[in-house]
Each structure stands twice: as C-alpha cells, then as structure tokens.
Coordinates of C-alpha atoms in Angstrom, one line a residue:
Chain A
X1 CA -42.8 -72.8 84.5
X2 CA -41.2 -73.2 87.7
X3 CA -37.9 -73.6 85.9
X4 CA -38.6 -70.3 84.2
X5 CA -39.4 -68.1 87.6
X6 CA -36.1 -69.7 89.3
X7 CA -34.2 -68.3 85.9
X8 CA -36.1 -65.3 86.4
X9 CA -34.9 -65.2 90.0
X10 CA -31.4 -66.0 88.9
X11 CA -31.0 -63.5 86.6
X12 CA -32.1 -60.8 89.2
X13 CA -29.7 -62.3 91.7
X14 CA -26.8 -61.6 88.9
X15 CA -28.5 -58.3 88.3
X16 CA -29.0 -57.4 92.4
X17 CA -24.8 -58.4 92.8
X18 CA -23.9 -56.3 90.0
X19 CA -25.1 -53.5 91.4
X20 CA -24.1 -53.8 94.7
X21 CA -20.4 -54.2 93.1
X22 CA -20.4 -51.3 90.8
X23 CA -21.9 -49.1 94.0
X24 CA -19.1 -50.3 96.1
X25 CA -16.0 -50.3 93.6
X26 CA -16.9 -47.3 91.3
X27 CA -15.3 -45.1 94.2
X28 CA -12.3 -47.2 94.5
X29 CA -11.9 -47.7 91.4
X30 CA -12.0 -44.1 90.3
X31 CA -9.0 -43.2 92.9
X32 CA -6.7 -46.1 92.3
X33 CA -7.1 -45.2 88.5
X34 CA -6.9 -41.3 89.5
X35 CA -3.5 -42.4 91.1
X36 CA -1.8 -44.3 88.2
X37 CA -2.7 -41.1 85.9
X38 CA -0.4 -39.3 84.6
X39 CA 0.1 -35.4 85.9
X40 CA -3.1 -33.5 84.6
X41 CA -5.2 -36.2 83.5
X42 CA -7.1 -35.9 86.4
X43 CA -8.3 -32.6 85.7
X44 CA -10.2 -33.9 82.3
X45 CA -13.2 -32.9 81.8
X46 CA -15.0 -34.9 80.9
X47 CA -13.4 -37.4 83.5
X48 CA -11.9 -40.6 81.7
X49 CA -11.8 -43.2 83.2
X50 CA -9.6 -45.9 81.4
X51 CA -8.6 -44.2 78.4
X52 CA -4.6 -43.0 79.3
X53 CA -0.8 -44.3 79.6
X54 CA -0.7 -45.6 83.4
X55 CA 2.1 -44.8 85.1
X56 CA 3.2 -44.8 88.8
X57 CA 4.7 -41.0 88.9
X58 CA 2.5 -40.0 91.3
X59 CA 4.0 -43.4 94.0
X60 CA 7.1 -41.9 92.9
X61 CA 6.0 -38.5 93.8
X62 CA 4.7 -39.3 97.5
X63 CA 8.2 -42.0 98.2
X64 CA 10.2 -39.1 97.2
X65 CA 9.0 -36.5 100.0
X66 CA 10.2 -36.9 102.9
X67 CA 7.2 -35.5 104.7
X68 CA 5.2 -38.4 103.5
X69 CA 7.9 -41.0 104.2
X70 CA 7.4 -39.8 107.5
X71 CA 4.1 -40.4 107.9
X72 CA 4.0 -43.6 106.8
X73 CA 6.9 -44.2 109.4
X74 CA 5.1 -42.5 112.4
X75 CA 1.4 -44.4 111.5
X76 CA 3.5 -47.8 111.3
X77 CA 5.6 -46.7 114.6
X78 CA 2.4 -45.9 116.5
X79 CA 0.1 -48.6 115.4
X80 CA 2.4 -51.4 115.7
X81 CA 4.0 -50.1 119.4
X82 CA 0.6 -49.3 120.7
X83 CA -1.1 -52.5 119.3
X84 CA 1.4 -54.7 120.9
X85 CA 1.6 -52.6 124.5
X86 CA -2.4 -53.2 124.3
X87 CA -2.4 -56.9 123.7
X88 CA 0.5 -57.3 126.8
X89 CA -1.7 -55.2 128.8
X90 CA -5.5 -56.9 128.1
X91 CA -4.8 -60.2 127.6
X92 CA -4.0 -60.9 131.2
X93 CA -6.8 -58.8 132.2
X94 CA -9.0 -60.7 129.9
X95 CA -7.9 -64.1 131.3
X96 CA -8.5 -63.0 134.7
X97 CA -12.2 -62.1 133.3
X98 CA -12.9 -64.9 131.9
X99 CA -11.9 -67.4 134.4
X100 CA -12.0 -66.1 138.2
X101 CA -15.4 -64.6 139.4
X102 CA -14.9 -61.5 141.1
X103 CA -17.4 -60.0 143.6
X104 CA -17.7 -56.9 140.9
X105 CA -17.0 -58.5 137.8
X106 CA -19.9 -57.4 135.9
X107 CA -18.9 -54.0 136.9
X108 CA -15.7 -54.3 135.7
X109 CA -17.2 -55.3 131.9
X110 CA -19.4 -52.9 132.2
X111 CA -16.5 -50.2 132.6
X112 CA -14.7 -51.9 129.5
X113 CA -17.6 -51.5 127.6
X114 CA -18.2 -47.8 128.6
X115 CA -14.9 -46.7 128.1
X116 CA -15.5 -48.7 124.0
X117 CA -18.7 -46.5 123.6
X118 CA -17.5 -43.1 124.8
X119 CA -17.2 -40.8 121.8
X120 CA -13.3 -39.8 121.4
X121 CA -14.6 -36.2 121.2
X122 CA -15.7 -36.3 125.1
X123 CA -11.9 -37.6 125.9
X124 CA -10.2 -35.1 123.6
X125 CA -10.1 -31.9 125.6
X126 CA -9.1 -33.4 128.5
X127 CA -6.8 -35.5 127.2
X128 CA -5.5 -32.4 125.5
X129 CA -5.3 -30.5 128.6
X130 CA -3.7 -32.9 130.2
X131 CA -1.0 -33.4 127.8
X132 CA -0.3 -30.2 127.5
X133 CA 0.1 -29.9 131.8
X134 CA 2.4 -32.7 131.1
X135 CA 4.4 -31.2 127.9
X136 CA 3.7 -34.4 125.7
X137 CA 2.3 -33.2 123.3
X138 CA 3.3 -34.0 119.8
X139 CA 5.2 -37.1 121.1
X140 CA 4.8 -40.9 120.7
X141 CA 4.1 -41.4 124.0
X142 CA 0.8 -39.3 124.3
X143 CA -0.4 -41.1 120.6
X144 CA 0.2 -44.9 122.1
X145 CA -1.0 -44.0 125.4
X146 CA -4.3 -43.2 122.9
X147 CA -3.6 -46.3 120.7
X148 CA -3.8 -48.3 123.9
X149 CA -7.3 -46.5 124.8
X150 CA -8.5 -47.4 121.9
X151 CA -7.3 -50.9 121.5
X152 CA -7.3 -52.2 125.0
X153 CA -10.9 -52.0 125.7
X154 CA -11.2 -54.1 122.3
X155 CA -8.7 -56.5 123.5
X156 CA -10.1 -57.4 126.7
X157 CA -13.5 -58.1 125.4
X158 CA -12.0 -60.3 123.0
X159 CA -10.0 -62.5 124.4
X160 CA -12.3 -62.7 127.2
X161 CA -14.6 -64.6 124.3
X162 CA -11.7 -66.5 123.5
X163 CA -10.6 -67.9 126.7
X164 CA -14.3 -68.5 127.7
X165 CA -14.5 -71.3 124.8
X166 CA -11.1 -73.0 126.3
X167 CA -12.2 -76.2 128.3
X168 CA -10.9 -75.4 131.6
X169 CA -9.6 -79.3 132.2
X170 CA -6.8 -78.2 130.1
X171 CA -5.5 -75.7 132.8
X172 CA -6.4 -78.1 135.7
X173 CA -4.4 -80.8 133.5
X174 CA -1.6 -78.5 133.2
X175 CA -1.3 -77.4 137.0
X176 CA -1.7 -81.0 138.4
X177 CA 1.7 -81.8 136.0
X178 CA 3.1 -79.1 137.7
X179 CA 2.6 -75.8 136.0
X180 CA 2.0 -72.6 137.9
X181 CA -0.7 -70.1 136.7
X182 CA 1.6 -68.0 134.6
X183 CA 3.4 -70.8 132.7
X184 CA 0.0 -72.2 132.3
X185 CA -1.0 -69.1 130.4
X186 CA 1.7 -68.5 128.2
X187 CA 3.0 -71.9 127.3
X188 CA -0.7 -73.5 127.5
X189 CA -3.5 -71.3 126.8
X190 CA -1.8 -68.5 124.2
X191 CA -0.8 -71.1 121.5
X192 CA -4.6 -72.3 121.7
X193 CA -5.3 -68.5 121.1
X194 CA -2.8 -67.3 118.5
X195 CA -5.3 -67.5 115.7
X196 CA -8.1 -65.5 118.1
X197 CA -5.0 -63.0 119.6
X198 CA -3.9 -62.7 115.7
X199 CA -7.4 -61.3 114.9
X200 CA -7.4 -59.0 117.5
X201 CA -4.3 -57.2 116.8
X202 CA -5.8 -57.0 113.1
X203 CA -8.9 -54.9 114.4
X204 CA -6.7 -53.0 116.8
X205 CA -4.4 -52.1 113.8
X206 CA -7.5 -51.2 112.1
X207 CA -8.2 -48.5 115.0
X208 CA -5.5 -47.1 115.4
X209 CA -3.9 -46.5 111.6
X210 CA -7.3 -45.1 110.8
X211 CA -7.6 -42.6 114.0
X212 CA -7.6 -39.1 113.3
X213 CA -9.1 -36.7 115.8
X214 CA -6.6 -38.1 119.0
X215 CA -3.8 -37.7 116.1
X216 CA -4.9 -34.2 115.3
X217 CA -5.2 -32.3 118.3
X218 CA -2.4 -34.8 120.1
X219 CA -0.2 -35.1 117.7
X220 CA 1.6 -32.2 115.6
X221 CA 4.5 -31.7 112.9
X222 CA 6.9 -34.3 114.5
X223 CA 4.3 -37.2 114.8
X224 CA 2.1 -36.9 112.0
X225 CA 0.2 -40.0 110.6
X226 CA -1.1 -40.7 106.9
X227 CA -4.9 -39.7 108.1
X228 CA -3.5 -36.4 109.3
X229 CA -1.3 -36.0 106.7
X230 CA -4.1 -36.5 103.6
X231 CA -6.4 -33.9 105.6
X232 CA -3.9 -31.9 105.6
X233 CA -3.1 -31.7 102.1
X234 CA -6.3 -32.3 100.4
X235 CA -8.2 -29.0 102.2
X236 CA -5.3 -26.9 100.6
X237 CA -6.2 -24.4 98.0
X238 CA -4.3 -26.4 95.6
X239 CA -4.9 -30.1 95.7
X240 CA -2.4 -32.6 93.8
X241 CA -5.1 -35.0 93.0
X242 CA -3.2 -37.6 91.6
X243 CA -0.3 -37.7 94.5
X244 CA -3.4 -37.5 97.1
X245 CA -5.0 -40.7 95.2
X246 CA -1.7 -42.6 95.8
X247 CA -1.4 -41.4 99.1
X248 CA -5.2 -43.1 99.6
X249 CA -4.3 -45.8 98.1
X250 CA -1.0 -46.4 100.2
X251 CA -3.0 -45.4 103.5
X252 CA -6.4 -48.0 102.7
X253 CA -4.6 -50.8 101.1
X254 CA -2.6 -52.5 103.6
X255 CA -5.8 -52.6 106.2
X256 CA -8.1 -53.9 103.6
X257 CA -5.9 -56.5 103.3
X258 CA -5.5 -57.1 106.9
X259 CA -9.1 -57.1 107.5
X260 CA -10.3 -59.8 104.9
X261 CA -7.5 -61.9 106.4
X262 CA -9.6 -61.0 109.9
X263 CA -12.8 -61.5 108.3
X264 CA -13.9 -64.5 110.1
X265 CA -13.5 -62.4 113.1
X266 CA -14.5 -59.1 112.5
X267 CA -18.2 -60.2 114.0
X268 CA -17.3 -61.1 116.9
X269 CA -14.7 -58.1 117.5
X270 CA -17.1 -55.5 116.1
X271 CA -20.7 -56.7 118.4
X272 CA -18.9 -56.8 121.1
X273 CA -20.2 -60.0 121.4
X274 CA -23.4 -59.4 120.7
X275 CA -23.9 -61.5 118.0
X276 CA -23.6 -65.4 119.1
X277 CA -22.7 -67.3 116.0
Chain B
X1 CA -5.5 -56.8 136.3
X2 CA -3.3 -54.3 134.1
X3 CA -5.6 -53.6 131.7
X4 CA -8.7 -52.2 133.6
X5 CA -5.9 -50.5 136.0
X6 CA -4.9 -48.4 132.5
X7 CA -8.1 -47.9 131.6
X8 CA -8.5 -46.4 135.4
X9 CA -5.7 -43.6 133.8
X10 CA -6.2 -43.0 130.9
X11 CA -10.0 -43.6 130.5
X12 CA -11.4 -43.0 134.0
X13 CA -9.5 -39.8 135.1
X14 CA -10.3 -38.3 131.8
X15 CA -13.8 -38.0 132.0
X16 CA -13.9 -37.1 135.5
X17 CA -12.0 -34.3 133.9
X18 CA -14.1 -33.4 130.9
X19 CA -17.4 -33.5 133.3
X20 CA -15.6 -30.9 135.7
X21 CA -14.1 -28.4 133.2
X22 CA -18.0 -28.3 132.4
X23 CA -18.1 -26.0 135.9
X24 CA -16.1 -23.6 134.5
X25 CA -15.2 -20.5 132.3
X26 CA -12.4 -21.5 130.8
X27 CA -10.6 -19.9 127.7
X28 CA -7.1 -21.0 126.9
X29 CA -6.1 -17.7 124.6
X30 CA -7.0 -15.7 127.4
X31 CA -5.2 -17.1 130.5
X32 CA -5.1 -13.8 132.2
X33 CA -9.4 -14.0 133.1
X34 CA -7.9 -17.2 134.6
X35 CA -10.5 -20.8 135.3
X36 CA -13.4 -19.3 137.0
X37 CA -15.8 -21.9 138.8
X38 CA -19.3 -20.8 137.2
X39 CA -21.4 -23.5 138.6
X40 CA -24.1 -24.3 136.1
X41 CA -23.9 -21.4 133.9
X42 CA -22.2 -23.6 131.1
X43 CA -25.3 -26.0 130.5
X44 CA -27.9 -23.0 131.3
X45 CA -26.0 -20.9 128.0
X46 CA -25.5 -23.8 125.9
X47 CA -28.9 -25.4 126.2
X48 CA -30.7 -21.9 125.6
X49 CA -28.9 -21.0 122.3
X50 CA -31.1 -21.9 119.2
X51 CA -27.9 -22.9 117.5
X52 CA -27.4 -26.0 120.3
X53 CA -30.5 -27.4 119.0
X54 CA -30.3 -27.1 115.2
X55 CA -27.4 -28.4 116.1
X56 CA -29.0 -31.7 118.0
X57 CA -31.8 -31.8 115.2
X58 CA -29.0 -31.6 112.6
X59 CA -27.2 -34.7 114.1
X60 CA -30.4 -36.8 114.6
X61 CA -31.4 -36.2 110.6
X62 CA -27.7 -37.2 109.9
X63 CA -28.1 -40.4 112.3
X64 CA -31.2 -41.4 112.0
X65 CA -31.0 -41.0 108.3
X66 CA -27.6 -43.2 107.6
X67 CA -28.8 -45.9 109.9
X68 CA -32.2 -46.5 108.9
X69 CA -30.7 -46.6 105.4
X70 CA -28.0 -48.7 106.2
X71 CA -30.0 -51.4 107.6
X72 CA -32.5 -51.5 104.9
X73 CA -29.8 -51.8 102.4
X74 CA -27.3 -53.7 104.8
X75 CA -29.8 -56.6 105.5
X76 CA -31.1 -56.4 101.8
X77 CA -27.6 -57.1 100.8
X78 CA -26.9 -59.6 103.3
X79 CA -29.8 -61.8 102.2
X80 CA -28.7 -61.5 98.9
X81 CA -25.2 -62.5 99.6
X82 CA -26.6 -65.5 102.3
X83 CA -28.5 -67.5 98.7
X84 CA -26.7 -70.1 97.4
X85 CA -24.8 -68.9 94.4
X86 CA -21.5 -69.1 92.9
X87 CA -18.8 -66.2 93.6
X88 CA -21.2 -64.9 96.8
X89 CA -18.1 -65.7 99.4
X90 CA -15.5 -63.2 97.0
X91 CA -18.3 -60.4 96.6
X92 CA -19.4 -60.5 100.4
X93 CA -15.3 -60.0 100.8
X94 CA -15.3 -57.0 98.2
X95 CA -18.0 -55.4 99.7
X96 CA -16.3 -54.9 103.3
X97 CA -13.5 -53.1 101.4
X98 CA -15.2 -49.7 102.4
X99 CA -15.3 -50.2 105.8
X100 CA -12.0 -51.3 106.2
X101 CA -11.2 -47.2 104.8
X102 CA -10.1 -44.6 107.3
X103 CA -12.8 -42.2 107.2
X104 CA -10.9 -39.6 106.5
X105 CA -9.8 -41.2 102.8
X106 CA -13.7 -42.0 102.5
X107 CA -13.9 -38.2 102.7
X108 CA -11.5 -37.3 100.0
X109 CA -12.9 -40.2 97.3
X110 CA -16.3 -38.1 97.8
X111 CA -15.2 -34.9 97.5
X112 CA -13.3 -36.4 94.4
X113 CA -16.3 -37.9 92.8
X114 CA -18.4 -34.8 93.4
X115 CA -15.5 -32.2 92.1
X116 CA -18.0 -29.6 89.8
X117 CA -15.2 -29.4 87.7
X118 CA -13.8 -33.5 87.1
X119 CA -15.6 -35.2 89.3
X120 CA -17.2 -38.4 87.6
X121 CA -20.5 -38.5 89.4
X122 CA -21.1 -34.5 88.6
X123 CA -20.5 -35.3 84.6
X124 CA -23.1 -38.7 85.3
X125 CA -25.8 -36.0 86.6
X126 CA -25.6 -33.8 84.5
X127 CA -25.7 -36.1 81.5
X128 CA -28.4 -37.4 83.3
X129 CA -30.3 -34.4 83.3
X130 CA -29.9 -34.0 87.3
X131 CA -29.4 -30.9 87.4
X132 CA -30.7 -29.9 91.2
X133 CA -27.6 -32.2 92.0
X134 CA -25.1 -30.2 90.6
X135 CA -25.9 -26.2 90.8
X136 CA -24.8 -25.3 93.2
X137 CA -22.2 -28.4 93.6
X138 CA -23.8 -30.7 96.5
X139 CA -21.5 -29.7 99.1
X140 CA -22.3 -26.1 99.1
X141 CA -25.9 -27.1 99.0
X142 CA -27.3 -26.1 102.3
X143 CA -30.3 -28.4 101.7
X144 CA -28.2 -31.6 100.3
X145 CA -25.3 -31.4 102.3
X146 CA -26.6 -33.8 104.6
X147 CA -28.1 -36.1 102.4
X148 CA -24.3 -36.0 100.6
X149 CA -22.9 -37.3 104.3
X150 CA -25.3 -40.0 104.9
X151 CA -24.5 -40.9 101.3
X152 CA -20.5 -41.8 102.1
X153 CA -21.8 -42.9 105.5
X154 CA -24.2 -45.7 104.1
X155 CA -21.1 -46.5 101.3
X156 CA -18.8 -46.8 104.4
X157 CA -20.6 -48.6 107.1
X158 CA -23.4 -50.9 105.3
X159 CA -20.6 -53.2 104.9
X160 CA -20.8 -53.3 108.9
X161 CA -24.9 -54.0 108.7
X162 CA -24.2 -56.8 106.3
X163 CA -21.3 -58.5 108.7
X164 CA -23.4 -59.0 111.4
X165 CA -26.8 -59.8 109.1
X166 CA -24.9 -62.3 107.4
X167 CA -23.3 -63.9 111.0
X168 CA -27.6 -63.8 112.0
X169 CA -28.5 -65.6 108.7
X170 CA -26.0 -68.3 109.0
X171 CA -27.1 -69.0 112.6
X172 CA -30.9 -69.2 111.6
X173 CA -31.6 -73.0 111.7
X174 CA -33.0 -74.5 108.8
X175 CA -36.4 -76.5 110.4
X176 CA -38.2 -73.8 110.4
X177 CA -37.6 -73.0 106.6
X178 CA -38.5 -76.7 105.9
X179 CA -41.4 -76.7 108.0
X180 CA -42.9 -73.3 106.3
X181 CA -42.1 -74.8 102.7
X182 CA -43.8 -78.4 103.4
X183 CA -46.5 -75.3 104.7
X184 CA -46.5 -74.0 101.2
X185 CA -45.4 -70.4 102.4
X186 CA -44.3 -68.1 99.9
X187 CA -40.4 -66.6 99.5
X188 CA -41.9 -62.8 100.9
X189 CA -43.8 -64.7 104.2
X190 CA -40.6 -66.8 104.8
X191 CA -38.7 -63.7 105.1
X192 CA -41.8 -61.5 106.8
X193 CA -42.6 -63.9 109.9
X194 CA -39.9 -66.3 110.3
X195 CA -36.4 -64.5 109.1
X196 CA -37.1 -60.8 110.3
X197 CA -38.3 -62.0 113.8
X198 CA -35.6 -64.5 114.3
X199 CA -33.1 -61.9 112.9
X200 CA -34.6 -59.0 115.2
X201 CA -31.8 -59.2 118.0
X202 CA -29.1 -59.2 115.4
X203 CA -31.1 -56.3 114.1
X204 CA -30.8 -54.8 117.0
X205 CA -27.2 -55.0 117.9
X206 CA -26.4 -53.3 114.6
X207 CA -28.4 -50.7 114.7
X208 CA -27.4 -49.9 118.6
X209 CA -23.8 -49.9 117.3
X210 CA -24.4 -48.5 114.0
X211 CA -25.9 -45.4 116.3
X212 CA -23.2 -45.0 118.5
X213 CA -20.2 -44.7 115.9
X214 CA -22.9 -42.2 113.8
X215 CA -23.0 -40.0 117.0
X216 CA -19.2 -39.9 116.5
X217 CA -18.9 -38.5 113.3
X218 CA -16.1 -36.1 112.4
X219 CA -13.6 -37.2 109.9
X220 CA -15.6 -37.0 106.9
X221 CA -16.9 -33.6 107.5
X222 CA -13.6 -32.4 108.2
X223 CA -12.5 -33.2 104.8
X224 CA -15.6 -32.1 102.8
X225 CA -17.5 -29.6 103.9
X226 CA -16.1 -28.8 107.5
X227 CA -19.6 -28.0 108.6
X228 CA -20.2 -25.4 105.8
X229 CA -22.1 -24.0 103.9
X230 CA -22.8 -21.4 107.4
X231 CA -23.6 -24.2 109.4
X232 CA -25.5 -26.7 107.5
X233 CA -23.5 -29.8 108.4
X234 CA -22.3 -29.0 111.7
X235 CA -23.1 -32.1 114.2
X236 CA -22.7 -32.0 117.9
X237 CA -19.1 -34.1 117.6
X238 CA -18.3 -30.8 114.9
X239 CA -19.5 -28.0 117.0
X240 CA -17.7 -29.4 120.3
X241 CA -14.7 -29.3 118.7
X242 CA -14.9 -25.4 116.8
X243 CA -15.6 -24.6 120.5
X244 CA -12.8 -26.2 121.7
X245 CA -10.0 -26.3 119.6
X246 CA -11.0 -22.5 117.5
X247 CA -12.5 -20.8 119.8
X248 CA -10.5 -22.3 122.8
X249 CA -13.7 -22.4 125.2
X250 CA -13.1 -25.2 127.2
X251 CA -15.9 -25.0 129.4
X252 CA -19.1 -24.8 126.4
X253 CA -16.7 -27.4 124.5
X254 CA -16.9 -29.6 127.0
X255 CA -20.5 -29.2 127.8
X256 CA -21.5 -30.0 124.2
X257 CA -19.3 -33.3 124.4
X258 CA -21.4 -34.4 128.0
X259 CA -24.5 -33.9 125.2
X260 CA -22.6 -36.3 122.9
X261 CA -22.0 -38.2 125.8
X262 CA -25.6 -38.1 127.4
X263 CA -26.9 -39.4 123.9
X264 CA -24.5 -42.4 123.8
X265 CA -24.9 -43.4 127.2
X266 CA -28.6 -43.6 126.5
X267 CA -27.7 -45.8 123.5
X268 CA -25.0 -48.1 125.6
X269 CA -27.4 -48.6 128.5
X270 CA -29.8 -49.8 126.2
X271 CA -27.3 -52.0 124.4
X272 CA -26.3 -53.7 127.9
X273 CA -30.3 -54.0 128.5
X274 CA -30.9 -55.9 124.9
X275 CA -27.7 -58.4 125.1
X276 CA -26.8 -58.3 128.8
X277 CA -23.5 -58.3 130.2
X278 CA -22.9 -61.4 131.7
X279 CA -20.0 -63.0 133.7
X280 CA -18.9 -66.9 132.3

C-alpha cells in the first residue's frame, strides 16, 4: 500500500515536471524552429512545428545585413566596455565598504541600494536632457555611462559580499610581509575572489545587453543595439518573422548560456544579499 | 571610493534634476514658450486627472496579478524541483532560461505565438473551442490585454521566484522535518506548519524585488500593444514615456516619474526594513 502511494507520487512528480518543461519550452522551441524554417513556412496555416526542411537562410540573411551586424557589434562593444569599466570602479569601493568602518557606511549602502532600485523611466528623462545639452546623444560614451549606472551598484553590492567572506588575517599576514594595501588587493585578494568577479561580470552583462529603454532614448542610428533593432523591425507593418526569429535567438542565446554558467551566484546578486544561503 | 563618486554624478544629479523638472512647464517642441516655473501645478494637474488614477489602478492590477501568480507558481515549482528526484538539476537550469532573455525578445515571441493567422497558440485555442481567446485577438481585446501581459511576465519571471525559493529551501535544516516525521505529520502539515513559516523571509524578499521590477514594465508592452487597445494596457512607465517622448512635456512626464519613484521607494523602504542593511 505504501509502495503504491509512492509510485503514484512519483508519477505525479514526473507529470508535473513535464508540464513545467512544456510551459517553459513551448515559446522557446517555437521561435527556435521558426528561425530554421524556409521563407514562407512561418505563415503556414495551421502552423507546423517539425514538418519542414530546416535551413540556415534566416541566419544567413541576418549576417548579410550590415545594419544587423553593426547592432551586434554595438551590443558587444557597449556591454564589454561598460562591464569592465564598472568592475574597475566598483571593486575597490566594494572592498573599502567591506573592510573599513565609516561614519556613514550604512547611508552609503542605502544610497547604492537606492540607485539600483530606482526605476529607469525616472532617470531617463533628466539623462536625456543632460545628454542633449552636452551633445552626446547617440554616442558610445553616453551608452557606456548608462551601462555603468546599471552595473556599478550591482558590482559594489555583490563584491562587498565576496570580500566580507574572506578572513582578514590573510591581509594582515601579507601586510606584515611588507605588502601595501593596493598590492594586497591586487595580488592577494583579487585572485581569491576571481570566481565572484566572473559571476558579477556575467550578471552585469545580462543587465547591459538586455537594456532597452536607455538605448531607445539616448542612442540613435549609429549606436543601435540588438534589443532596439529587434523592436524596430518587429513593430513594422510587414514583419519578416523568420529573420526576426533568428535575431531573437542571436540576442538571447549567448546570455542564456552565460547566465547558466553563473547560476550558482545568481541568487546572491539578484536579491542584493537578501537571501542567506 | 570611485564607485560612489560615479553614482553621485550619474545617479544623484539626474535624480535631483528629475525632481526639479516637475516644478516647471517645459515643452521641448515649443522652445518659444521657454521654461516656466509653475510650482505644484504639474502635480495638481496630473493628480486631478481621471486618466492618471486609471493608469495607477491598471499598473497595480498588473503588478499584483503578476507578482501574486509568480510567487505561488514559483514556490510550487521550487518545491517540485527540490525533491530528491533524478534530473531535477537539469530541469532547474532549463526552467531559468526565460529569465535571462531580453524582455524585448520575450514580447516578440509572444506576439508571434498569438498572431491571429499563424500563431500556434491561437490555433490551439480555436481547436479547444476557446473562441473568446481568439476573436478579438488577445492583444486587441481591452478586457484580456492585461491578463495576457501578466502571462508573459509570469512566463519570464517565475524562474526568478523558483531560483530564490530553491535557495531558501536548501538552507532549511532537515531536523524539523525529522522531528515532524517522528510525530507523524502529513506532507501537507509539514509544508503548512514548517516549510511555509520558515520560507516567509525568503518569500518576502522575492515579493518585494519582483514588485519593484514589475513596476518598471515597459519593454514587453512596447513590442506587443504599445499601451493599446486605446489605453487598456498603458501602465505608469508607458504613460510617463508617452508624455516625455511623444508629447515632449518634460514637466508632466517628470511628475508621473515621481509617482513611480514614490511607489518604488515605499517598497525599497519595506525591503530595507525586512532585510536590514548591516555593516559587516
């Protein structure tokens, strides 16, 4: 009797897991398969899932279009530069906040938290007016500054946690051996927090790469990134569903892979340390 | 502290500017009118407008609906994947995928699925006889457009709740369960009297963070409905965007921004209260 109950429970578990997989994968499979369909097969009525000749034509068309290529390059450039820039700015700050007592360090942390929690729509208007006044609309500069605005709070918060986890004796030993504070950070501590640094970089890339509103308002034709490009082509009257499916896959695939690599650190970063593991 | 100095420039200055412009009448399309100080007029105008309150109501409908479903569904999926069962690790990774996607692409995918002539979901609905879901098309149906946007949001962000709750579950000590088992508690009792109370702080964190991000929703609405039909899916962030970058009324747009900021601040303060900001 007990075994029968266990079997029923296992069958229910398998059923529930399959349901969850179906719910998650249905949209993903549809866009992936559509990106492999020959021209016109996207419009078939009723829709076909598997019964077609797979082709890479949509990807070929995507990579043959200079506008699309420049969107990929813009996305890569803006993401890589702003993430590196944010790590360089945020890591020393995170170290100071983790190691030294300041009179107002709780206020500093709240300030960092606030900068992360403020909705982008609130900031995008003044940023637009400021960027317009400075004449830097549609430049890489303004979009990299924005990437920094998104990433720096994240770097400070996450790296502060990683530094706080390291034993202080390590630094003391290195300093007794004649290492100064800067060398301790660079030679002793950074190698130890390298996995955390890598995870932080991945999560920041996710934020910057997927960002839409800032690029829509502050960018322009010469700095267009993949999300803005997808939006432009998708809201047109005649959508090329095959090529746009390929564009969608190209936009999300690298980040899904990256994100899964950093899965272990996701919770810590995304809840700003709110969940103790 | 280079990081704080940077945020002082690119965050604090725009924030003060954002508050400042709400006291001015400033239309970018009419430079001849100049920038006039109007005191609290923008706030009075915006807050006495029926449309603003409808938009606030619609935003709360979306936020509460989406976050509520995500919490329940996310907890259920996390409990499922926390079971000692072969393959749950891989499934946990697969389930996370939508969360990493650019919301713009998520909107595109759902627009495709719900396309009135060749969308597979539309065909599924008609073959199941669910005609109210197909005509008029969901994104053009004023009554169903918010539920549809909630569905997209649930698809993309339930994984976040799963991730957080799974981490919370892994940190629970097994001794409570062993004791409860000895006392002959049923599965349901164990969930209700042990797991849920112990998970409460984790669930609160997930709820607050999801609420804060749901308040920002913009990208998916931009690709699917652009606030339509009529204003049926216009949420606060879209309202602010339209005032700012279609009418170029900087003062009014800024004022709507401050309403969103106020809502976000309430939730942030709540977050600081429950989690605490400790200096280590």
